[in-house]
mmCIF file with all atom_site columns, C-alpha atoms in Angstrom:
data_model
loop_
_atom_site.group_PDB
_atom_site.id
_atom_site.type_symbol
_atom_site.label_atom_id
_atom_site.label_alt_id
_atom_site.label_comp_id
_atom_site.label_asym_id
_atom_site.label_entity_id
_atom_site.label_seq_id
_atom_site.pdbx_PDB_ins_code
_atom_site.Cartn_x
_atom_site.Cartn_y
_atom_site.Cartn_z
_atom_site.occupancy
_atom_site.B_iso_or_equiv
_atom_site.pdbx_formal_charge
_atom_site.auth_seq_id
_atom_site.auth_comp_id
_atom_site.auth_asym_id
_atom_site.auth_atom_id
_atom_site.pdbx_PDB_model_num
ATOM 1   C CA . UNK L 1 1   ? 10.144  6.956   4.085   1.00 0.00 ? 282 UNK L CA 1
ATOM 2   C CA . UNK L 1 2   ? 7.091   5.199   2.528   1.00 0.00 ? 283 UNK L CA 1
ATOM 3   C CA . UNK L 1 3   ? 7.461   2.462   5.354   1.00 0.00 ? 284 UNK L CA 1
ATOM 4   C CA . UNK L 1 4   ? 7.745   2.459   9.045   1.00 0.00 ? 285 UNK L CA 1
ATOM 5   C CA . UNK L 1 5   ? 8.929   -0.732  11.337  1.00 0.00 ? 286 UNK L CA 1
ATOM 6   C CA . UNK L 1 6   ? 7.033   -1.928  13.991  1.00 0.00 ? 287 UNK L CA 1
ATOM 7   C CA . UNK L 1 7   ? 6.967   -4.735  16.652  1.00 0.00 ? 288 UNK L CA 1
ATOM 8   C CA . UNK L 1 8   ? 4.124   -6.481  14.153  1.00 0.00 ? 289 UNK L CA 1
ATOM 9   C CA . UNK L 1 9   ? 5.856   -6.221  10.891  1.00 0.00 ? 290 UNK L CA 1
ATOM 10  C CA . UNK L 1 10  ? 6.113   -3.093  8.618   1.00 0.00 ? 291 UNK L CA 1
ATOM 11  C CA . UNK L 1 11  ? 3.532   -0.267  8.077   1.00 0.00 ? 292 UNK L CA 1
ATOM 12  C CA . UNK L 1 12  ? 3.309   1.208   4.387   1.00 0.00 ? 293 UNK L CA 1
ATOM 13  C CA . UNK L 1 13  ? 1.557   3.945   3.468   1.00 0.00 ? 294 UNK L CA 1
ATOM 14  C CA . UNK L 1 14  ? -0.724  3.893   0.451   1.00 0.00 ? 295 UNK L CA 1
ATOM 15  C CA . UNK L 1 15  ? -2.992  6.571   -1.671  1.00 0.00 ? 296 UNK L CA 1
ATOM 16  C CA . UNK L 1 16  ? -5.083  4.811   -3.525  1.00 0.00 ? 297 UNK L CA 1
ATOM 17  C CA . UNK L 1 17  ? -7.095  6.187   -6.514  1.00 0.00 ? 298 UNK L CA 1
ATOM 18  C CA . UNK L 1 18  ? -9.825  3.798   -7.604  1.00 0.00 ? 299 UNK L CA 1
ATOM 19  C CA . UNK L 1 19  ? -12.220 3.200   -10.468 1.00 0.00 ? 300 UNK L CA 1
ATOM 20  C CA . UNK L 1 20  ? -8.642  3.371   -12.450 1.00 0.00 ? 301 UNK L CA 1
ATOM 21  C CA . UNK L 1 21  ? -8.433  1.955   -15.317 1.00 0.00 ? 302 UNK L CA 1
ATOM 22  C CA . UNK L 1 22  ? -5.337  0.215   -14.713 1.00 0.00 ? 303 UNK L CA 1
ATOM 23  C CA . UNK L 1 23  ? -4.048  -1.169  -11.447 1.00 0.00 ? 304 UNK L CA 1
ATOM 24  C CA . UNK L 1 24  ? -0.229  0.121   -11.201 1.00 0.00 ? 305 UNK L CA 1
ATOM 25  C CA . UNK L 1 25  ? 1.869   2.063   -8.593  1.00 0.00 ? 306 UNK L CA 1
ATOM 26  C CA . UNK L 1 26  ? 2.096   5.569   -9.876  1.00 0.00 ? 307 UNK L CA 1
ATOM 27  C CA . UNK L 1 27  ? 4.693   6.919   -7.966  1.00 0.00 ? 308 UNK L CA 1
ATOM 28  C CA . UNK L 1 28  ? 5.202   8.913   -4.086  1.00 0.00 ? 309 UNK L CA 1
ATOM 29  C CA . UNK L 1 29  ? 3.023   11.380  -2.831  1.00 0.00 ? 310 UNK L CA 1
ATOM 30  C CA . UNK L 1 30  ? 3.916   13.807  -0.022  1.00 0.00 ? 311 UNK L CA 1
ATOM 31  C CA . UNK L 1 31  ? 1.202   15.629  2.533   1.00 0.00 ? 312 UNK L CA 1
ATOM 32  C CA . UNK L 1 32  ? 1.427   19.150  3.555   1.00 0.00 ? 313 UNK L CA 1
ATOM 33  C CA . UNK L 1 33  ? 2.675   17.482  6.814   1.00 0.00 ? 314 UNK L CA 1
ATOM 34  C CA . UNK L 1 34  ? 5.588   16.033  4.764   1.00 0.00 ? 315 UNK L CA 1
ATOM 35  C CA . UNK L 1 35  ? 4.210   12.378  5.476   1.00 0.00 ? 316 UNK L CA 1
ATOM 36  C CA . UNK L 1 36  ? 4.886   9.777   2.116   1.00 0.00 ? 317 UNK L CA 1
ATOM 37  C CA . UNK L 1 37  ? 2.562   7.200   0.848   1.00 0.00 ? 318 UNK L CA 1
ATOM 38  C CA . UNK L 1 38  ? 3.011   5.184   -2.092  1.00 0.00 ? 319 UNK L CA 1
ATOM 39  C CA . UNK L 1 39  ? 0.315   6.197   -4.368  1.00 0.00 ? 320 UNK L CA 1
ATOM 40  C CA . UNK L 1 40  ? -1.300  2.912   -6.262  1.00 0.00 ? 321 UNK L CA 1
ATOM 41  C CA . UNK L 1 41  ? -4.493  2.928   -8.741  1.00 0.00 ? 322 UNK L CA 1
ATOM 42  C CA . UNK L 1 42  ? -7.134  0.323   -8.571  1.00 0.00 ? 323 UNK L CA 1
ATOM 43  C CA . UNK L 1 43  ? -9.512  -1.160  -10.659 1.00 0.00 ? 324 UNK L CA 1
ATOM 44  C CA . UNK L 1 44  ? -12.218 -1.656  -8.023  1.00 0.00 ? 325 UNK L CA 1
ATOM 45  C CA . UNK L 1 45  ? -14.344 0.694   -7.115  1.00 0.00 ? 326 UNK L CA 1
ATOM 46  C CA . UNK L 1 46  ? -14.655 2.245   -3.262  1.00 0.00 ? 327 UNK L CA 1
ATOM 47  C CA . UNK L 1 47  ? -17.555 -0.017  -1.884  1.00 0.00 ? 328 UNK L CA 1
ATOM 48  C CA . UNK L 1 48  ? -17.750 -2.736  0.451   1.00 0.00 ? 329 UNK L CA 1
ATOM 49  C CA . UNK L 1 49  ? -13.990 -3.567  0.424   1.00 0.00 ? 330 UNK L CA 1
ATOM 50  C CA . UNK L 1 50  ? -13.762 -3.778  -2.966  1.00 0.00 ? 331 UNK L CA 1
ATOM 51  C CA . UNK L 1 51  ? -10.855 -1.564  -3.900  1.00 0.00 ? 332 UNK L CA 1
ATOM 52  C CA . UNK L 1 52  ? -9.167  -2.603  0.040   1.00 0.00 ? 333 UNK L CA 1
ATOM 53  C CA . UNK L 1 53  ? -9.281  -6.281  -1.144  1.00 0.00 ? 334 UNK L CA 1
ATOM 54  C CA . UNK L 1 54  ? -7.958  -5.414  -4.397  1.00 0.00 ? 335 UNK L CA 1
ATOM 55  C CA . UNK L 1 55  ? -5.241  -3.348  -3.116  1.00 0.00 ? 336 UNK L CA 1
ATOM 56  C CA . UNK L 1 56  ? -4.004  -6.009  -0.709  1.00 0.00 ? 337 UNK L CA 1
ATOM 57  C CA . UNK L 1 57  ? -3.942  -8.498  -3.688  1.00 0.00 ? 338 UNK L CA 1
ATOM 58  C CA . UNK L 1 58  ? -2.093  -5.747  -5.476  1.00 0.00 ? 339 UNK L CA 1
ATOM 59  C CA . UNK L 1 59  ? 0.417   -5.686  -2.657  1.00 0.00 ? 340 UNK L CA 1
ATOM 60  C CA . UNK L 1 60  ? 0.600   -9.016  -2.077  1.00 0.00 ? 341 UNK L CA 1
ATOM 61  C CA . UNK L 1 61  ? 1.713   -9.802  -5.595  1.00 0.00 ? 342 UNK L CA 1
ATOM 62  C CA . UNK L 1 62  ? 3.922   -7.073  -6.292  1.00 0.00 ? 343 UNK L CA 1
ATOM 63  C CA . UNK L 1 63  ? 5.664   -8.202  -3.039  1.00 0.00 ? 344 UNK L CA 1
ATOM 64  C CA . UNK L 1 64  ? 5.406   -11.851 -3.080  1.00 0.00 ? 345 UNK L CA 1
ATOM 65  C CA . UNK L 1 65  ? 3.924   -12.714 -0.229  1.00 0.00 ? 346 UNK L CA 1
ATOM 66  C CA . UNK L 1 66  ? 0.981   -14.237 1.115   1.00 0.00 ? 347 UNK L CA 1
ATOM 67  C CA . UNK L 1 67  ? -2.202  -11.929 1.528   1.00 0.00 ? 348 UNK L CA 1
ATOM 68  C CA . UNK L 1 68  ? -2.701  -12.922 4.919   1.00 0.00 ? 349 UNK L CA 1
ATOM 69  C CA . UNK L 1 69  ? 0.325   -11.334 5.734   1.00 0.00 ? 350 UNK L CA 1
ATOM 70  C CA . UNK L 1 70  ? -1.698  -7.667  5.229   1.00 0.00 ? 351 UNK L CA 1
ATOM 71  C CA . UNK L 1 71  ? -3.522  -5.678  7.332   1.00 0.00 ? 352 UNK L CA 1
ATOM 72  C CA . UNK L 1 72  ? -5.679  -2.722  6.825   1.00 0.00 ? 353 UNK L CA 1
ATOM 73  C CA . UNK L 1 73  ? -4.772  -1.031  10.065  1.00 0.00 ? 354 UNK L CA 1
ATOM 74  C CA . UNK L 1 74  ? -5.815  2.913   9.451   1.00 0.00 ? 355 UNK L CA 1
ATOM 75  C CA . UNK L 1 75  ? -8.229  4.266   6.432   1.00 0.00 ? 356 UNK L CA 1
ATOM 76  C CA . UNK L 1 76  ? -10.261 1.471   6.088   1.00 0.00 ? 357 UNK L CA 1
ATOM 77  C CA . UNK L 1 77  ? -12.892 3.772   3.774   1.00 0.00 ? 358 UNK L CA 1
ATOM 78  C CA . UNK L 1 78  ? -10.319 6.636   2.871   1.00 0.00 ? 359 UNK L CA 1
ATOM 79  C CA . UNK L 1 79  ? -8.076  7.017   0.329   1.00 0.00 ? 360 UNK L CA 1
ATOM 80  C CA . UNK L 1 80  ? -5.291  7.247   2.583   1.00 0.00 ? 361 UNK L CA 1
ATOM 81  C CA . UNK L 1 81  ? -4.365  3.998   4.140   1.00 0.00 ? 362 UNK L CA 1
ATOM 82  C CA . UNK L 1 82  ? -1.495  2.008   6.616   1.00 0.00 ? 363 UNK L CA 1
ATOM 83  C CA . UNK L 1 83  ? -0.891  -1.199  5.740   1.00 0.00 ? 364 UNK L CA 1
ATOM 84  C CA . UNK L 1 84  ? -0.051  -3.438  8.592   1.00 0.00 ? 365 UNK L CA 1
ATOM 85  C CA . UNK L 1 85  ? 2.467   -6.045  7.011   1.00 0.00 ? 366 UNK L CA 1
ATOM 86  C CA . UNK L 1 86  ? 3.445   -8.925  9.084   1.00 0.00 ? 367 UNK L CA 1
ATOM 87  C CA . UNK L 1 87  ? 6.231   -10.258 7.844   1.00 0.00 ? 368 UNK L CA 1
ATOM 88  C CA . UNK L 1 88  ? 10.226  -9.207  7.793   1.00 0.00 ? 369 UNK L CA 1
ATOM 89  C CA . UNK L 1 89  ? 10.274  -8.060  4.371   1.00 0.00 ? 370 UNK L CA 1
ATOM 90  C CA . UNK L 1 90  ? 12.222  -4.798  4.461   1.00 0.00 ? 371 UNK L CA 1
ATOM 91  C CA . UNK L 1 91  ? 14.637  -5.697  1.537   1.00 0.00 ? 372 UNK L CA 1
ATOM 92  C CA . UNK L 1 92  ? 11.525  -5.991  -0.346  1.00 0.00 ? 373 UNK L CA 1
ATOM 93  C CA . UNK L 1 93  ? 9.718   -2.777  0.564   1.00 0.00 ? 374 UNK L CA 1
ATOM 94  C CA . UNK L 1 94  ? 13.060  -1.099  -0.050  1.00 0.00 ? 375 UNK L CA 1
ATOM 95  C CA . UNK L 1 95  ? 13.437  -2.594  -3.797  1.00 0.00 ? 376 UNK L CA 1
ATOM 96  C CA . UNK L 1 96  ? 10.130  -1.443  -4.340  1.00 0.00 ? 377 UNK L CA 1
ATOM 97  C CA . UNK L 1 97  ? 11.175  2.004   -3.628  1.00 0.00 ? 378 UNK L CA 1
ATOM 98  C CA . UNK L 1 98  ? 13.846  1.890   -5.954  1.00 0.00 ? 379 UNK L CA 1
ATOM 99  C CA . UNK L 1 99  ? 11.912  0.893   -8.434  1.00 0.00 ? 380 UNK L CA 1
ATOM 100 C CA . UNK L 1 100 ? 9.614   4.020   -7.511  1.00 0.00 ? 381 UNK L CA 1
ATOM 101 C CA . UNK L 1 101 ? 12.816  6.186   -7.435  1.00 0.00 ? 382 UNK L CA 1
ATOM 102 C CA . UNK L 1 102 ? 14.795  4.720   -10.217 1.00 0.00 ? 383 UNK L CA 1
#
């Protein structure tokens, strides 16, 4: 699963590609260690928070809610990222997976 829940909210995992030309979620990827993240490209590109700010404004969009609710909690300056989201939003995250799968 793409998300994990927490006693803060929900933690998503996210590849990012930046300096994209378009800013859309691409699909799931999968590490050797069998981990998923959500794979979304970004407009920005990777320097002082750019492509981070971008990608929680992606998020928070996509999702509806408010960007305060967001978190960078783990990859901060690597592609692979944990979103802390603080909010009970799990029929969300779950839609947006089927969107991904379907």
């Amino acid at each position: 699963m793409l998300f994990e829940k927490t006693d803060k909210g929900f933690v998503l995992r996210v590849r990012i590609t930046p300096n994209s030309s378009s800013r859309l979620i691409k699909g799931v990827f999968t590490s050797a260690e069998g981990a998923e993240f959500l794979k979304i490209n970004i407009i920005s590109v990777p320097e002082k928070g750019k492509a981070n700010r971008e990608l929680i404004d992606f998020l928070a969009k996509k999702l509806k809610i408010p960007k305060s609710a967001f978190e960078i909690i783990f990859g901060d300056t690597d592609r692979y990222k944990k979103v802390l989201i603080k909010a009970d939003i799990e029929d969300k995250l779950k839609e947006l997976v089927g969107e991904i799968d379907g």
